[in-house]
Amino acid sequence: MHVLHKGLPTVQILEGGGSYWAVEDFSWLQGPMAMVGGELYVLSNSCIMKQRGENNPDKLVSCASEFQSRIGFGMIGLGDSIYLVGGVIGPGPRNQCIKSLSDVDILNVTSERPTWRPGSPMTHCRGSISGCALLRI
């Protein structure tokens, strides 16, 4: 398990079968993260980047400036895609209102030309998301 802290380049790693924590400086990008196909994707500065590791440069997958003012959303990898779920549009220079969202936006990161598409909006929930998880019950 890797634990990342907002604003810090260091990562805490639970090792030794869960008996101790190691701290490493990976200099990973900051932002919401999701795993797809064993690869780490980060939403940083309105762009989805594929985090490649220590000696490899990060790869730009897709940019989406329309998400720049969206905050408090959930992000999860599901199948071959990244899902952005809910959140709010925060106040900005031209708008003083906070708008709760039920939107779901999907990016297939394995396609040759990844593009965003709308998913089915949430029906009961809207606004800030605490987290997303894939559950198998």
Coordinates of C-alpha atoms in Angstrom, one line a residue, residues 52-122:
R52 CA 5.6 6.1 -15.5
G53 CA 8.0 5.8 -12.6
E54 CA 11.4 7.1 -11.6
N55 CA 13.5 7.0 -14.8
N56 CA 10.7 7.4 -17.4
P57 CA 8.9 10.7 -18.3
D58 CA 5.2 11.0 -17.5
K59 CA 3.0 10.6 -20.6
L60 CA 0.2 13.1 -21.4
V61 CA -3.0 11.2 -22.1
S62 CA -5.7 13.9 -22.4
C63 CA -6.3 17.5 -21.3
A64 CA -9.7 18.7 -20.2
S65 CA -9.8 22.4 -19.3
E66 CA -13.5 22.1 -18.5
F67 CA -12.5 20.3 -15.3
Q68 CA -10.3 23.1 -14.1
S69 CA -13.0 24.6 -11.9
R70 CA -14.4 21.3 -10.8
I71 CA -13.4 20.3 -7.2
G72 CA -14.5 17.7 -4.7
F73 CA -15.0 15.0 -7.3
G74 CA -14.3 11.3 -7.1
M75 CA -11.9 9.6 -9.5
I76 CA -11.6 5.9 -10.1
G77 CA -10.3 3.5 -12.6
L78 CA -12.9 0.9 -13.9
G79 CA -12.1 -1.4 -16.7
D80 CA -10.1 0.5 -19.4
S81 CA -11.5 3.9 -18.3
I82 CA -11.1 6.7 -15.7
Y83 CA -14.4 8.0 -14.2
L84 CA -14.8 11.5 -12.7
V85 CA -17.8 11.5 -10.5
G86 CA -19.8 14.4 -9.0
G87 CA -18.0 17.3 -7.3
V88 CA -18.9 21.0 -7.4
I89 CA -18.1 23.9 -9.6
G90 CA -16.4 26.3 -7.2
P91 CA -16.8 30.1 -7.2
G92 CA -14.6 31.9 -9.6
P93 CA -14.0 35.4 -10.9
R94 CA -17.2 35.4 -13.0
N95 CA -19.4 33.3 -10.8
Q96 CA -20.0 33.5 -7.1
C97 CA -22.2 30.4 -6.8
I98 CA -21.2 26.9 -5.9
K99 CA -23.0 24.4 -8.2
S100 CA -23.3 20.7 -7.1
L101 CA -22.8 18.2 -9.8
S102 CA -24.3 14.8 -10.5
D103 CA -22.2 14.5 -13.6
V104 CA -20.1 11.4 -14.5
D105 CA -17.4 11.8 -17.1
I106 CA -15.5 8.9 -18.6
L107 CA -12.1 8.7 -20.4
N108 CA -11.0 5.4 -22.0
V109 CA -7.2 5.6 -21.5
T110 CA -6.4 2.5 -23.6
S111 CA -7.8 3.9 -26.9
E112 CA -5.4 5.3 -29.5
R113 CA -7.0 8.8 -29.1
P114 CA -8.5 9.0 -25.7
T115 CA -11.6 11.3 -25.5
W116 CA -13.9 12.3 -22.8
R117 CA -17.6 11.2 -23.0
P118 CA -20.5 11.7 -20.6
G119 CA -21.7 8.8 -18.4
S120 CA -25.1 8.4 -16.9
P121 CA -25.5 11.1 -14.2
M122 CA -26.0 10.1 -10.6

